[in-house]
Structures are given as structure tokens and as C-alpha cells.
mmCIF file of C-alpha atoms in Angstrom:
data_model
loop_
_atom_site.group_PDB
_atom_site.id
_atom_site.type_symbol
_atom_site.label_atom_id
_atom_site.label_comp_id
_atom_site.label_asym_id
_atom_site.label_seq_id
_atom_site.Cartn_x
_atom_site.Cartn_y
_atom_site.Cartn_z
ATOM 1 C CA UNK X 1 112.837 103.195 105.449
ATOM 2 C CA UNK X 2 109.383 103.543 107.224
ATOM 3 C CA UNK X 3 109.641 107.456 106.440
ATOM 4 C CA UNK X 4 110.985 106.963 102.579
ATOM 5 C CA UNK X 5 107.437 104.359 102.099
ATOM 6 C CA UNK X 6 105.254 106.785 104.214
ATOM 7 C CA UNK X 7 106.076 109.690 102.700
ATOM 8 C CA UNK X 8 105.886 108.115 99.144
ATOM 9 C CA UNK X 9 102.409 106.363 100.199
ATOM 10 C CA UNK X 10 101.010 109.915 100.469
ATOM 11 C CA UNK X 11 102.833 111.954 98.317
ATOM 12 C CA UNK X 12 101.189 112.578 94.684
ATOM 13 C CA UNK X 13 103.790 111.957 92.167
ATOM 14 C CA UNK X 14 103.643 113.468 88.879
ATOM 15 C CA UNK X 15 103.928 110.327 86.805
ATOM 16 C CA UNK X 16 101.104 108.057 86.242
ATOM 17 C CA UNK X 17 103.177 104.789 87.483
ATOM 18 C CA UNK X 18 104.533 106.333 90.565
ATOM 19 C CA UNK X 19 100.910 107.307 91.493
ATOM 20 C CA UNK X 20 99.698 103.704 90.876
ATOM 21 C CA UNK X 21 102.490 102.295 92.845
ATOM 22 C CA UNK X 22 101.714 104.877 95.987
ATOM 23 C CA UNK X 23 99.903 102.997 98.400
ATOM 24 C CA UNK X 24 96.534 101.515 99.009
ATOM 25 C CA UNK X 25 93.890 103.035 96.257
ATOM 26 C CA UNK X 26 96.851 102.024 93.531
ATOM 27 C CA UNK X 27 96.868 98.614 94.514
ATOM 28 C CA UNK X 28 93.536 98.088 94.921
ATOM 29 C CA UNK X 29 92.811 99.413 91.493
ATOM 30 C CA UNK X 30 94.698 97.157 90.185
ATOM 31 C CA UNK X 31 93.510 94.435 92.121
ATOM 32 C CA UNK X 32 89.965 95.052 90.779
ATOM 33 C CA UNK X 33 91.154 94.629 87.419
ATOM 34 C CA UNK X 34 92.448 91.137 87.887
ATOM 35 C CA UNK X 35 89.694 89.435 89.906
ATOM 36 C CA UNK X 36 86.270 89.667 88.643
ATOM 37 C CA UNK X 37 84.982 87.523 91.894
ATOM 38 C CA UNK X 38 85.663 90.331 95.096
ATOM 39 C CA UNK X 39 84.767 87.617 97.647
ATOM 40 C CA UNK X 40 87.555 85.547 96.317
ATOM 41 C CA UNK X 41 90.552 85.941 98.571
ATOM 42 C CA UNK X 42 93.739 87.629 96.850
ATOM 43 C CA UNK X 43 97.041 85.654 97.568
ATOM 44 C CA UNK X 44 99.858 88.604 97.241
ATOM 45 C CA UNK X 45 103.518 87.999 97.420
ATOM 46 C CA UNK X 46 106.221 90.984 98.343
ATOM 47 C CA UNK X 47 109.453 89.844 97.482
ATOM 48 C CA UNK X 48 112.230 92.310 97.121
ATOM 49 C CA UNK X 49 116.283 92.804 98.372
ATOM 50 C CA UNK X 50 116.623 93.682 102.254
ATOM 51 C CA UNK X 51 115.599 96.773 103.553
ATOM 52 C CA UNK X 52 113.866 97.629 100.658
ATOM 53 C CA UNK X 53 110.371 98.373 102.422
ATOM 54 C CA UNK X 54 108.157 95.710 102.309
ATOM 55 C CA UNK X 55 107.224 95.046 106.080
ATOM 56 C CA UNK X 56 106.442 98.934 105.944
ATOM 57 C CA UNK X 57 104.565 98.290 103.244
ATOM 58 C CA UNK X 58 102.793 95.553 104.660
ATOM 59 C CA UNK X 59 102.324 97.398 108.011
ATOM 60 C CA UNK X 60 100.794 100.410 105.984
ATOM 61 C CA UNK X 61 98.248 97.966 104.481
ATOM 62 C CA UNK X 62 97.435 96.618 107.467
ATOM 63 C CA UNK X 63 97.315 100.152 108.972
ATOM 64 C CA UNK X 64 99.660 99.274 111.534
ATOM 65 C CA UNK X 65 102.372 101.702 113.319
ATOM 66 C CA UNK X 66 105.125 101.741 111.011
ATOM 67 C CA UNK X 67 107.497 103.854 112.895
ATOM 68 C CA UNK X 68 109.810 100.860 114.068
ATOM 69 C CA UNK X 69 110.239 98.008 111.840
ATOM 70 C CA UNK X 70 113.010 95.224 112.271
ATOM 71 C CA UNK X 71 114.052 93.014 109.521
ATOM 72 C CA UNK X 72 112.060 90.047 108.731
ATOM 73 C CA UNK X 73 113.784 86.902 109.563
ATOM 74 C CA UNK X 74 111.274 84.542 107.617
ATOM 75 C CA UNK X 75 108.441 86.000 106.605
ATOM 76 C CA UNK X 76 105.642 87.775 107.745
ATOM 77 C CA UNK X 77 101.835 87.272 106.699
ATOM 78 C CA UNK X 78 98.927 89.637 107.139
ATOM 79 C CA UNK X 79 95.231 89.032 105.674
ATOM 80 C CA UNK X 80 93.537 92.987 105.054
ATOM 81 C CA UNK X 81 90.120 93.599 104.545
ATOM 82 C CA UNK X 82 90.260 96.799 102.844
ATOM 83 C CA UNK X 83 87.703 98.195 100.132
ATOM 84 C CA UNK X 84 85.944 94.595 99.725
ATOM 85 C CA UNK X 85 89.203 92.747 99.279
ATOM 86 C CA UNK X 86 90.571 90.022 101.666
ATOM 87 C CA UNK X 87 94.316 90.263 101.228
ATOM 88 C CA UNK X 88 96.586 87.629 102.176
ATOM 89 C CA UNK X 89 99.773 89.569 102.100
ATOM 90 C CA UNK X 90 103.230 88.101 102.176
ATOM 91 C CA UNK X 91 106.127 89.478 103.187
ATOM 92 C CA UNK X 92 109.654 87.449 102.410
ATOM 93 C CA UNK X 93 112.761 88.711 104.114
ATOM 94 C CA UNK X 94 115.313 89.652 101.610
ATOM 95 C CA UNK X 95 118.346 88.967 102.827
ATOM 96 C CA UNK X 96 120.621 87.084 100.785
ATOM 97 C CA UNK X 97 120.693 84.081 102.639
ATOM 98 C CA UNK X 98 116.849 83.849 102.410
ATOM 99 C CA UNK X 99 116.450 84.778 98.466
ATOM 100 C CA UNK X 100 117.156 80.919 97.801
ATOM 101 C CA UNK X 101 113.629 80.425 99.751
ATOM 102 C CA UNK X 102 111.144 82.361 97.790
ATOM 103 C CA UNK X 103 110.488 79.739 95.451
ATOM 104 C CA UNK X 104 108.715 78.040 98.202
ATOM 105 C CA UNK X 105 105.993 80.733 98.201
ATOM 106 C CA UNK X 106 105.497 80.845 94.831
ATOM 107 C CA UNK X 107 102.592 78.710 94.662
ATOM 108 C CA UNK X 108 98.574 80.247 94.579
ATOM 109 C CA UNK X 109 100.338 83.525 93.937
ATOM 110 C CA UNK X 110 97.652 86.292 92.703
ATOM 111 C CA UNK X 111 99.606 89.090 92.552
ATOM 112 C CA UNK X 112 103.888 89.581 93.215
ATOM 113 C CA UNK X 113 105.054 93.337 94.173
ATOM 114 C CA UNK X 114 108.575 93.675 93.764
ATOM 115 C CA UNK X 115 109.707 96.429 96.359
ATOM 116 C CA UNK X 116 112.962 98.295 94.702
ATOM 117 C CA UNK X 117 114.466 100.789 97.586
ATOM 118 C CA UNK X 118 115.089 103.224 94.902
ATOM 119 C CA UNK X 119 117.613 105.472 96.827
ATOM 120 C CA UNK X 120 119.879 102.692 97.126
ATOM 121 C CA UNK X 121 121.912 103.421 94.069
ATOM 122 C CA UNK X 122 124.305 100.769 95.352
ATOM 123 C CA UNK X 123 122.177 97.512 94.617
ATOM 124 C CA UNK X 124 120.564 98.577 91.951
ATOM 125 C CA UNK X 125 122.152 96.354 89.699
ATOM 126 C CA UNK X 126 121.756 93.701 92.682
ATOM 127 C CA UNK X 127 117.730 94.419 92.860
ATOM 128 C CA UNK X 128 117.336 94.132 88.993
ATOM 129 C CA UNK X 129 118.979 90.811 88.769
ATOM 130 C CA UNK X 130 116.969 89.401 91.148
ATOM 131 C CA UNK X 131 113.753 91.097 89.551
ATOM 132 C CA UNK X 132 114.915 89.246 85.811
ATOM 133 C CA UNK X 133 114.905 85.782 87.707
ATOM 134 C CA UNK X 134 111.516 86.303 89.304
ATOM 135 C CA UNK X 135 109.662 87.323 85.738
ATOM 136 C CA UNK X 136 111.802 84.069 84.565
ATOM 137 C CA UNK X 137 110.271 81.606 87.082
ATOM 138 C CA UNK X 138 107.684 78.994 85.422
ATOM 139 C CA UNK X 139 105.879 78.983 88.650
ATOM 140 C CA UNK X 140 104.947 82.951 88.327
ATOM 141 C CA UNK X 141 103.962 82.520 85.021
ATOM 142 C CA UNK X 142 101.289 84.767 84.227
ATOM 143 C CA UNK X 143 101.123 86.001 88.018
ATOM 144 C CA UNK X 144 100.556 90.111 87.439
ATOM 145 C CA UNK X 145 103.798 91.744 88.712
ATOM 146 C CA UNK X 146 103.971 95.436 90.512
ATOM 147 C CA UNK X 147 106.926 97.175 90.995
ATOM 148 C CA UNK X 148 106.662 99.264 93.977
ATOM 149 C CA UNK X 149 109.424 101.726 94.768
ATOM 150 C CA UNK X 150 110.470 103.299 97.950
ATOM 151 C CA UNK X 151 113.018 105.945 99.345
ATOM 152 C CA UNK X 152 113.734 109.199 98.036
ATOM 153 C CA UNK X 153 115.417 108.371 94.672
ATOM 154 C CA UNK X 154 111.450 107.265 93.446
ATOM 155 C CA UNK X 155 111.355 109.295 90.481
ATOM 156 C CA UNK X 156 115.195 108.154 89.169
ATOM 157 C CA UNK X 157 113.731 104.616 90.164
ATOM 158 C CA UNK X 158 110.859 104.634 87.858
ATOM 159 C CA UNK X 159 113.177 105.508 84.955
ATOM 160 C CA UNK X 160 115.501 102.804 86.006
ATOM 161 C CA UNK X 161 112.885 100.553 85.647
ATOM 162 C CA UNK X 162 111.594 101.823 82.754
ATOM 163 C CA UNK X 163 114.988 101.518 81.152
ATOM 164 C CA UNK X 164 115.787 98.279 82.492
ATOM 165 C CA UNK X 165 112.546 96.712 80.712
ATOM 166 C CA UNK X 166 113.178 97.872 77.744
ATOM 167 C CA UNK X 167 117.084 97.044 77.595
ATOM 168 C CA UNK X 168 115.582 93.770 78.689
ATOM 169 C CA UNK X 169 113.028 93.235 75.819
ATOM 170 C CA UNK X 170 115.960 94.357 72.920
ATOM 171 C CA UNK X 171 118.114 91.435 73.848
ATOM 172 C CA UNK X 172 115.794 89.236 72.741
#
């Protein structure tokens, strides 16, 4: 997984979202655009199935080795100074057993990313249940939400995605 979120951090994609969703300068983009006050520190929750990514990710923001990650058992936090920004980054482990738990980190959330392993054609059914509760939570009510997607199946992600949100907003 380190590779898949490396490689994808610096590769430029030729669709707008997969650019945005490619690493540091995406994020912090978007990160601009929700906080008008810079000094304010940015609470930021990555929630997403195991093995997905997201202690890469979080390792990459923090500019940390990422060529040997372990599963998170718990959680792991990181603050980032990057571009003006403090970042307080969380990073939920994703195993099953734990997925019960992320409401407890819910609270003070600024921004969730929602890490889809997007060569794991397996769970993607799994990953995009578990995405539908999240954007049904009270607590994350109007909390921004980023889907970040990792592996080599990124491009077939972002039209999973795509087509998942709309299927989503017809059954309503």
C-alpha cells in the first residue's frame, strides 16, 4: 500500500478530482477554502476500511518514511505544519472490530477523508457501505468530506464513486 499512495501522491492524473485528491497541495487547497482564520488549528479525521492507506497517508503528510507501515491498532495522531496550516491529523484503524469506535472521534471534526483502496475490487461494496453511514451521522453534519483513493485501480475508483453518489441521490 505505501507504493499504491506514493505513487498516486505524485502522479498527475488526468481528471480534475483525482488531482485534488493526490497529496498535499490538493488538500491544502481545499483546506484554505474552508477556514478563513489560518492560525486556527484544523481537526482532520481519516477514517476508511483496513489497509486502505491512511497511515501512509498520514506518514506522507507528516513527511515521514513510508516504506514500512503496520496496521494501526487504535489510532494514530500527527499535528503538520505545512503551508501555514497546523494539522491535527487522525488516523482510525479500520479493522472491523474497530469501525464500531469511530463515533468516538467524531467530535471538533474540521475535515473527514475517507481513504477507498481502490484496487481492492473485493470490498468495494464493503467500503461504500461504510462511507453511506459516515455522510449519515448527525455528529458529521456539515463536516466537509474528501474521498481520497489509493492503489492502482484510482481511475475505476473515481468512477465508482462518482456512480455510487449519484445512485445514492436517485433513491431519494
Amino acid at each position: 500500500m505505501a507504493d499504491g499512495w506514493a505513487a498516486s501522491a505524485r502522479t498527475c492524473f488526468p481528471s480534475p478530482l483525482a488531482a485534488c485528491l493526490s497529496g498535499r497541495q490538493g488538500l491544502l487547497a481545499l483546506l484554505r477554502k474552508l477556514k478563513s482564520n489560518p492560525d486556527k488549528e484544523l481537526r482532520i479525521l481519516l477514517l476508511g476500511l483496513d489497509n486502505s492507506g491512511k497511515t501512509t497517508m498520514l506518514k506522507y503528510l507528516a513527511s515521514e518514511d513510508i516504506s514500512h507501515i503496520t496496521p494501526t491498532q487504535g489510532f494514530n495522531i500527527k499535528s503538520v505544519q505545512s503551508a501555514g496550516f497546523k494539522l491535527n491529523v487522525w488516523d482510525i484503524g479500520g479493522q472491523r472490530k474497530i469501525r464500531p469506535y469511530w463515533k468516538n472521534y467524531f467530535d471538533n471534526t474540521d475535515l473527514l477523508i475517507y481513504v477507498i483502496d481502490s484496487s481492492d475490487k473485493n470490498r468495494l461494496e464493503e467500503t461504500g457501505e461504510e462511507l453511506r453511514e459516515l455522510l449519515e451521522e448527525e455528529k458529521l453534519a456539515g463536516v466537509p468530506v474528501m474521498v481520497a483513493l489509493t492503489g492502482e485501480g484510482v481511475q475505476d475508483g473515481i468512477e465508482w464513486v462518482i456512480k455510487s453518489c449519484n445512485s445514492k441521490g436517485k433513491k431519494k
